[in-house]
Amino acid sequence: MNFESLGLDARILKALAEKGYTTPSPIQQQAIPVVLSGQDLMAAAQTGTGKTAGFTLPMLQNLLAGPSARNNQVRALVLTPTRELAQQVADNVSLYSKYLPLKSAVVYGGVKINPQMLKLRGGADVLVATPGRLLDLYQQNALKLDHLEILVLDEADRMLDMGFIHDLKKIVALMPKQRQTLLFSATFSEEIKALAERFVQDPAEVSVSPANTKAATISHQVFEVDKPNKTKLLIQLIKQEGWRQVLVFSKTKHGANRIARTLTSKGIEAAAIHGDKSQNARTKALADFKSGGVQVLVATDIAARGIDISQLPYVVNFDLPKVPEDYVHRIGRTGRAGETGHAISFVTEEDIKELFAIERVIGELIERHVDDTFPPTERLQASKLDTRPIKPKKPKKPKQPKAEATAPEGNNRTQTPRSGNAQKNRAKPNGNPAKRPKNSTEQASQKASGDRQPASRAPRKRTRPDTPKSE
Ligand code: AMP
């Protein structure tokens, strides 16, 4: 199969050819015809499968059929959990639409809001956004969603994990009921199905990887090591094995800084990314890592969400994740596109429960190793695979992840009223757009900083992950 046979516009095909893509990936083969037909879609696809082009290409084509966006209108909205992912998706949109008369923009927190407001003035055919900044902009009347034609929820499982559910509900309540909704998620958990019931109507379901399983091309290894020797072991492995492009996960921001500093002092180029780093510092560290200037990127889970680095060969769990499912997210960055990736975990006796939980989630026992130079004082308990089915998680209350939480974000925002039956009365695409809900936002004055704004006098409800402090 080739892209021509999917019926894409010649201008999109030209951009694809220039990029060197000839064959649609499996998710693209399945998703593109569905999206072109106007049907809603639920797609189970992880990063690295080509999912972004899977929704972007047909979305662009569908937008060609209608009039261009004007006056702060948004015609297609792609919501992503992280700023990094928003930027990546936006880069894809720009690339694939380079020969099309469509305007696109990207907005996320952590950078000034004023330039984003200016950019949105003339409207955007495609807007890529993180939920928090989108609501901020909406509340400042910088964008309108009442003519929205297409909504894409990218990495919906992460959006739920990061506590965006209330923001999503508010955003969806501002949109016409008649629209096309595409929901992409690495897994189809009960939580995601519940979300889909609210937002998606009669969807086609496509899947390219079984839910909740690790990619097949990843080798897992555990190193039994005492805590004080973890950094030394990491340095030894990187040097002896000649590892390049290593993503290291630390459970704390301080830990990430410390590891990066020690590696650098031993002649290994390393950088840390976490919630205390500015967006610019994070973008630079990521760019340097991708280009090879930085050999080791040390990240916390929140900061690493949404990072797309293809063919990343090594992921090191310097600390095991607190939640076993995060192991799958972490290692999802390695072993892409048929490459073999290596997931290496440093485990001490006090992490043993976490290790057992991870083995239960991935459904296999992980090979254990002991390094001769840094043998553990005590060997770990042997694992026995727990094959009991894992109960679906209850939807989480929105909260700021503890490991990343620092200062309050200083933003008050009212709950945007939802239109009562908005979700129940959904009609299929191509009907008339619904009216904008009354009272949908409040005028908000803008802070001198141009970044955050007080939206109302209402008491602060909660903190949000999409802020410089939390990512
Ligand atoms: P994604 O899953 O959207 O993050 O894409 C993973 C990687 O695959 C990105 O670097 C894309 O640029 C690349 N990609 C997407 N579609 C194709 C294709 N049809 N052929 C080759 N590479 C692709």
GROMACS .gro file of N, CA and C in nm, residues 238-331:
model
  282
  238ILE      N    1   2.804   0.298   3.093
  238ILE     CA    2   2.808   0.391   2.979
  238ILE      C    3   2.946   0.386   2.913
  239LYS      N    4   3.050   0.387   2.996
  239LYS     CA    5   3.186   0.390   2.940
  239LYS      C    6   3.225   0.256   2.879
  240GLN      N    7   3.205   0.150   2.958
  240GLN     CA    8   3.249   0.017   2.911
  240GLN      C    9   3.171  -0.030   2.789
  241GLU      N   10   3.041  -0.009   2.793
  241GLU     CA   11   2.958  -0.062   2.685
  241GLU      C   12   2.948   0.037   2.569
  242GLY      N   13   3.002   0.157   2.589
  242GLY     CA   14   2.997   0.258   2.481
  242GLY      C   15   2.855   0.302   2.451
  243TRP      N   16   2.770   0.313   2.554
  243TRP     CA   17   2.632   0.355   2.531
  243TRP      C   18   2.627   0.500   2.484
  244ARG      N   19   2.548   0.522   2.380
  244ARG     CA   20   2.520   0.660   2.340
  244ARG      C   21   2.370   0.680   2.350
  245GLN      N   22   2.328   0.802   2.365
  245GLN     CA   23   2.184   0.835   2.376
  245GLN      C   24   2.115   0.752   2.483
  246VAL      N   25   2.144   0.787   2.605
  246VAL     CA   26   2.086   0.715   2.717
  246VAL      C   27   1.987   0.807   2.788
  247LEU      N   28   1.865   0.758   2.804
  247LEU     CA   29   1.767   0.835   2.881
  247LEU      C   30   1.759   0.771   3.019
  248VAL      N   31   1.791   0.850   3.121
  248VAL     CA   32   1.795   0.798   3.258
  248VAL      C   33   1.678   0.858   3.336
  249PHE      N   34   1.605   0.772   3.406
  249PHE     CA   35   1.493   0.821   3.488
  249PHE      C   36   1.532   0.827   3.634
  250SER      N   37   1.509   0.945   3.689
  250SER     CA   38   1.533   0.965   3.832
  250SER      C   39   1.399   0.996   3.896
  251LYS      N   40   1.383   0.953   4.024
  251LYS     CA   41   1.251   0.978   4.082
  251LYS      C   42   1.237   1.121   4.135
  252THR      N   43   1.349   1.191   4.155
  252THR     CA   44   1.338   1.329   4.204
  252THR      C   45   1.417   1.425   4.116
  253LYS      N   46   1.379   1.551   4.131
  253LYS     CA   47   1.447   1.656   4.055
  253LYS      C   48   1.592   1.671   4.103
  254HIS      N   49   1.609   1.666   4.235
  254HIS     CA   50   1.745   1.678   4.289
  254HIS      C   51   1.832   1.562   4.242
  255GLY      N   52   1.773   1.444   4.244
  255GLY     CA   53   1.845   1.326   4.198
  255GLY      C   54   1.888   1.343   4.054
  256ALA      N   55   1.798   1.396   3.972
  256ALA     CA   56   1.829   1.415   3.829
  256ALA      C   57   1.946   1.512   3.815
  257ASN      N   58   1.942   1.621   3.889
  257ASN     CA   59   2.053   1.718   3.884
  257ASN      C   60   2.184   1.653   3.926
  258ARG      N   61   2.174   1.578   4.036
  258ARG     CA   62   2.296   1.518   4.092
  258ARG      C   63   2.358   1.418   3.993
  259ILE      N   64   2.274   1.335   3.936
  259ILE     CA   65   2.326   1.235   3.841
  259ILE      C   66   2.392   1.306   3.722
  260ALA      N   67   2.320   1.407   3.667
  260ALA     CA   68   2.374   1.477   3.549
  260ALA      C   69   2.507   1.544   3.583
  261ARG      N   70   2.514   1.604   3.704
  261ARG     CA   71   2.638   1.672   3.744
  261ARG      C   72   2.753   1.572   3.755
  262THR      N   73   2.726   1.458   3.820
  262THR     CA   74   2.833   1.359   3.840
  262THR      C   75   2.880   1.304   3.705
  263LEU      N   76   2.786   1.275   3.617
  263LEU     CA   77   2.826   1.222   3.486
  263LEU      C   78   2.914   1.323   3.414
  264THR      N   79   2.871   1.449   3.416
  264THR     CA   80   2.948   1.553   3.347
  264THR      C   81   3.089   1.562   3.406
  265SER      N   82   3.098   1.551   3.539
  265SER     CA   83   3.231   1.561   3.601
  265SER      C   84   3.320   1.443   3.562
  266LYS      N   85   3.258   1.335   3.517
  266LYS     CA   86   3.337   1.218   3.474
  266LYS      C   87   3.354   1.215   3.322
  267GLY      N   88   3.327   1.327   3.257
  267GLY     CA   89   3.352   1.337   3.113
  267GLY      C   90   3.239   1.284   3.026
  268ILE      N   91   3.123   1.262   3.085
  268ILE     CA   92   3.009   1.217   3.003
  268ILE      C   93   2.912   1.335   2.992
  269GLU      N   94   2.886   1.379   2.868
  269GLU     CA   95   2.798   1.495   2.850
  269GLU      C   96   2.656   1.459   2.894
  270ALA      N   97   2.606   1.527   2.994
  270ALA     CA   98   2.473   1.495   3.045
  270ALA      C   99   2.395   1.621   3.077
  271ALA      N  100   2.262   1.612   3.068
  271ALA     CA  101   2.175   1.725   3.105
  271ALA      C  102   2.055   1.669   3.179
  272ALA      N  103   1.998   1.752   3.266
  272ALA     CA  104   1.879   1.708   3.340
  272ALA      C  105   1.758   1.788   3.294
  273ILE      N  106   1.643   1.721   3.284
  273ILE     CA  107   1.518   1.796   3.259
  273ILE      C  108   1.416   1.757   3.364
  274HIS      N  109   1.357   1.859   3.424
  274HIS     CA  110   1.253   1.837   3.524
  274HIS      C  111   1.176   1.966   3.543
  275GLY      N  112   1.080   1.961   3.633
  275GLY     CA  113   0.986   2.071   3.650
  275GLY      C  114   1.045   2.202   3.697
  276ASP      N  115   1.165   2.201   3.752
  276ASP     CA  116   1.224   2.327   3.796
  276ASP      C  117   1.304   2.395   3.685
  277LYS      N  118   1.316   2.326   3.572
  277LYS     CA  119   1.390   2.387   3.460
  277LYS      C  120   1.292   2.468   3.377
  278SER      N  121   1.338   2.577   3.322
  278SER     CA  122   1.249   2.658   3.239
  278SER      C  123   1.220   2.581   3.110
  279GLN      N  124   1.111   2.622   3.046
  279GLN     CA  125   1.074   2.556   2.921
  279GLN      C  126   1.188   2.566   2.820
  280ASN      N  127   1.253   2.681   2.815
  280ASN     CA  128   1.363   2.699   2.720
  280ASN      C  129   1.478   2.604   2.750
  281ALA      N  130   1.510   2.588   2.880
  281ALA     CA  131   1.619   2.498   2.916
  281ALA      C  132   1.584   2.355   2.879
  282ARG      N  133   1.458   2.320   2.898
  282ARG     CA  134   1.415   2.183   2.865
  282ARG      C  135   1.420   2.158   2.714
  283THR      N  136   1.373   2.259   2.639
  283THR     CA  137   1.374   2.245   2.493
  283THR      C  138   1.517   2.231   2.443
  284LYS      N  139   1.608   2.310   2.503
  284LYS     CA  140   1.748   2.306   2.459
  284LYS      C  141   1.810   2.170   2.493
  285ALA      N  142   1.786   2.123   2.616
  285ALA     CA  143   1.843   1.995   2.657
  285ALA      C  144   1.796   1.882   2.565
  286LEU      N  145   1.668   1.887   2.532
  286LEU     CA  146   1.612   1.784   2.445
  286LEU      C  147   1.673   1.791   2.305
  287ALA      N  148   1.686   1.914   2.254
  287ALA     CA  149   1.745   1.932   2.121
  287ALA      C  150   1.890   1.883   2.120
  288ASP      N  151   1.966   1.916   2.225
  288ASP     CA  152   2.106   1.873   2.233
  288ASP      C  153   2.115   1.721   2.243
  289PHE      N  154   2.022   1.662   2.314
  289PHE     CA  155   2.019   1.516   2.328
  289PHE      C  156   1.990   1.451   2.194
  290LYS      N  157   1.892   1.508   2.124
  290LYS     CA  158   1.855   1.452   1.993
  290LYS      C  159   1.969   1.464   1.893
  291SER      N  160   2.040   1.578   1.900
  291SER     CA  161   2.147   1.599   1.801
  291SER      C  162   2.275   1.525   1.839
  292GLY      N  163   2.281   1.471   1.959
  292GLY     CA  164   2.399   1.394   2.000
  292GLY      C  165   2.498   1.474   2.083
  293GLY      N  166   2.476   1.604   2.097
  293GLY     CA  167   2.565   1.687   2.178
  293GLY      C  168   2.562   1.646   2.324
  294VAL      N  169   2.447   1.604   2.369
  294VAL     CA  170   2.433   1.554   2.505
  294VAL      C  171   2.411   1.403   2.495
  295GLN      N  172   2.495   1.328   2.567
  295GLN     CA  173   2.491   1.182   2.554
  295GLN      C  174   2.387   1.119   2.647
  296VAL      N  175   2.370   1.181   2.763
  296VAL     CA  176   2.278   1.125   2.862
  296VAL      C  177   2.179   1.234   2.904
  297LEU      N  178   2.051   1.202   2.894
  297LEU     CA  179   1.949   1.293   2.943
  297LEU      C  180   1.889   1.231   3.068
  298VAL      N  181   1.893   1.305   3.177
  298VAL     CA  182   1.838   1.252   3.302
  298VAL      C  183   1.706   1.323   3.326
  299ALA      N  184   1.599   1.247   3.340
  299ALA     CA  185   1.466   1.309   3.345
  299ALA      C  186   1.383   1.252   3.459
  300THR      N  187   1.290   1.334   3.504
  300THR     CA  188   1.186   1.282   3.593
  300THR      C  189   1.070   1.237   3.503
  301ASP      N  190   0.980   1.158   3.560
  301ASP     CA  191   0.872   1.104   3.477
  301ASP      C  192   0.788   1.212   3.410
  302ILE      N  193   0.753   1.313   3.489
  302ILE     CA  194   0.666   1.417   3.434
  302ILE      C  195   0.736   1.490   3.319
  303ALA      N  196   0.861   1.526   3.340
  303ALA     CA  197   0.933   1.601   3.236
  303ALA      C  198   0.951   1.518   3.110
  304ALA      N  199   0.961   1.386   3.128
  304ALA     CA  200   0.990   1.300   3.013
  304ALA      C  201   0.865   1.265   2.932
  305ARG      N  202   0.747   1.295   2.988
  305ARG     CA  203   0.625   1.258   2.916
  305ARG      C  204   0.621   1.324   2.780
  306GLY      N  205   0.588   1.247   2.682
  306GLY     CA  206   0.570   1.306   2.550
  306GLY      C  207   0.698   1.326   2.471
  307ILE      N  208   0.811   1.292   2.529
  307ILE     CA  209   0.935   1.308   2.453
  307ILE      C  210   0.936   1.208   2.337
  308ASP      N  211   0.959   1.258   2.219
  308ASP     CA  212   0.969   1.165   2.106
  308ASP      C  213   1.111   1.163   2.055
  309ILE      N  214   1.180   1.056   2.086
  309ILE     CA  215   1.315   1.040   2.035
  309ILE      C  216   1.315   0.903   1.970
  310SER      N  217   1.322   0.903   1.839
  310SER     CA  218   1.309   0.773   1.773
  310SER      C  219   1.440   0.695   1.786
  311GLN      N  220   1.425   0.566   1.788
  311GLN     CA  221   1.538   0.472   1.794
  311GLN      C  222   1.627   0.498   1.915
  312LEU      N  223   1.567   0.537   2.023
  312LEU     CA  224   1.645   0.558   2.145
  312LEU      C  225   1.693   0.422   2.195
  313PRO      N  226   1.825   0.401   2.202
  313PRO     CA  227   1.869   0.263   2.233
  313PRO      C  228   1.863   0.224   2.381
  314TYR      N  229   1.883   0.320   2.472
  314TYR     CA  230   1.893   0.281   2.614
  314TYR      C  231   1.804   0.367   2.703
  315VAL      N  232   1.726   0.299   2.783
  315VAL     CA  233   1.652   0.366   2.889
  315VAL      C  234   1.698   0.304   3.020
  316VAL      N  235   1.746   0.388   3.111
  316VAL     CA  236   1.792   0.336   3.241
  316VAL      C  237   1.697   0.386   3.350
  317ASN      N  238   1.641   0.292   3.422
  317ASN     CA  239   1.561   0.327   3.539
  317ASN      C  240   1.656   0.333   3.657
  318PHE      N  241   1.714   0.451   3.677
  318PHE     CA  242   1.805   0.469   3.790
  318PHE      C  243   1.727   0.444   3.918
  319ASP      N  244   1.604   0.495   3.920
  319ASP     CA  245   1.508   0.460   4.025
  319ASP      C  246   1.389   0.396   3.955
  320LEU      N  247   1.332   0.294   4.015
  320LEU     CA  248   1.213   0.234   3.956
  320LEU      C  249   1.097   0.333   3.970
  321PRO      N  250   1.003   0.329   3.875
  321PRO     CA  251   0.889   0.419   3.888
  321PRO      C  252   0.800   0.378   4.006
  322LYS      N  253   0.730   0.475   4.062
  322LYS     CA  254   0.642   0.444   4.175
  322LYS      C  255   0.521   0.365   4.128
  323VAL      N  256   0.476   0.397   4.008
  323VAL     CA  257   0.359   0.329   3.952
  323VAL      C  258   0.410   0.233   3.844
  324PRO      N  259   0.377   0.104   3.854
  324PRO     CA  260   0.436   0.009   3.758
  324PRO      C  261   0.404   0.039   3.612
  325GLU      N  262   0.284   0.096   3.588
  325GLU     CA  263   0.249   0.127   3.448
  325GLU      C  264   0.347   0.229   3.388
  326ASP      N  265   0.407   0.313   3.474
  326ASP     CA  266   0.503   0.412   3.423
  326ASP      C  267   0.625   0.344   3.362
  327TYR      N  268   0.653   0.221   3.407
  327TYR     CA  269   0.764   0.147   3.348
  327TYR      C  270   0.739   0.130   3.198
  328VAL      N  271   0.615   0.094   3.165
  328VAL     CA  272   0.579   0.073   3.025
  328VAL      C  273   0.591   0.205   2.948
  329HIS      N  274   0.546   0.315   3.009
  329HIS     CA  275   0.561   0.446   2.942
  329HIS      C  276   0.708   0.481   2.921
  330ARG      N  277   0.786   0.457   3.026
  330ARG     CA  278   0.929   0.492   3.015
  330ARG      C  279   0.997   0.414   2.903
  331ILE      N  280   0.977   0.285   2.903
  331ILE     CA  281   1.049   0.205   2.804
  331ILE      C  282   0.988   0.217   2.666
   0.00000   0.00000   0.00000
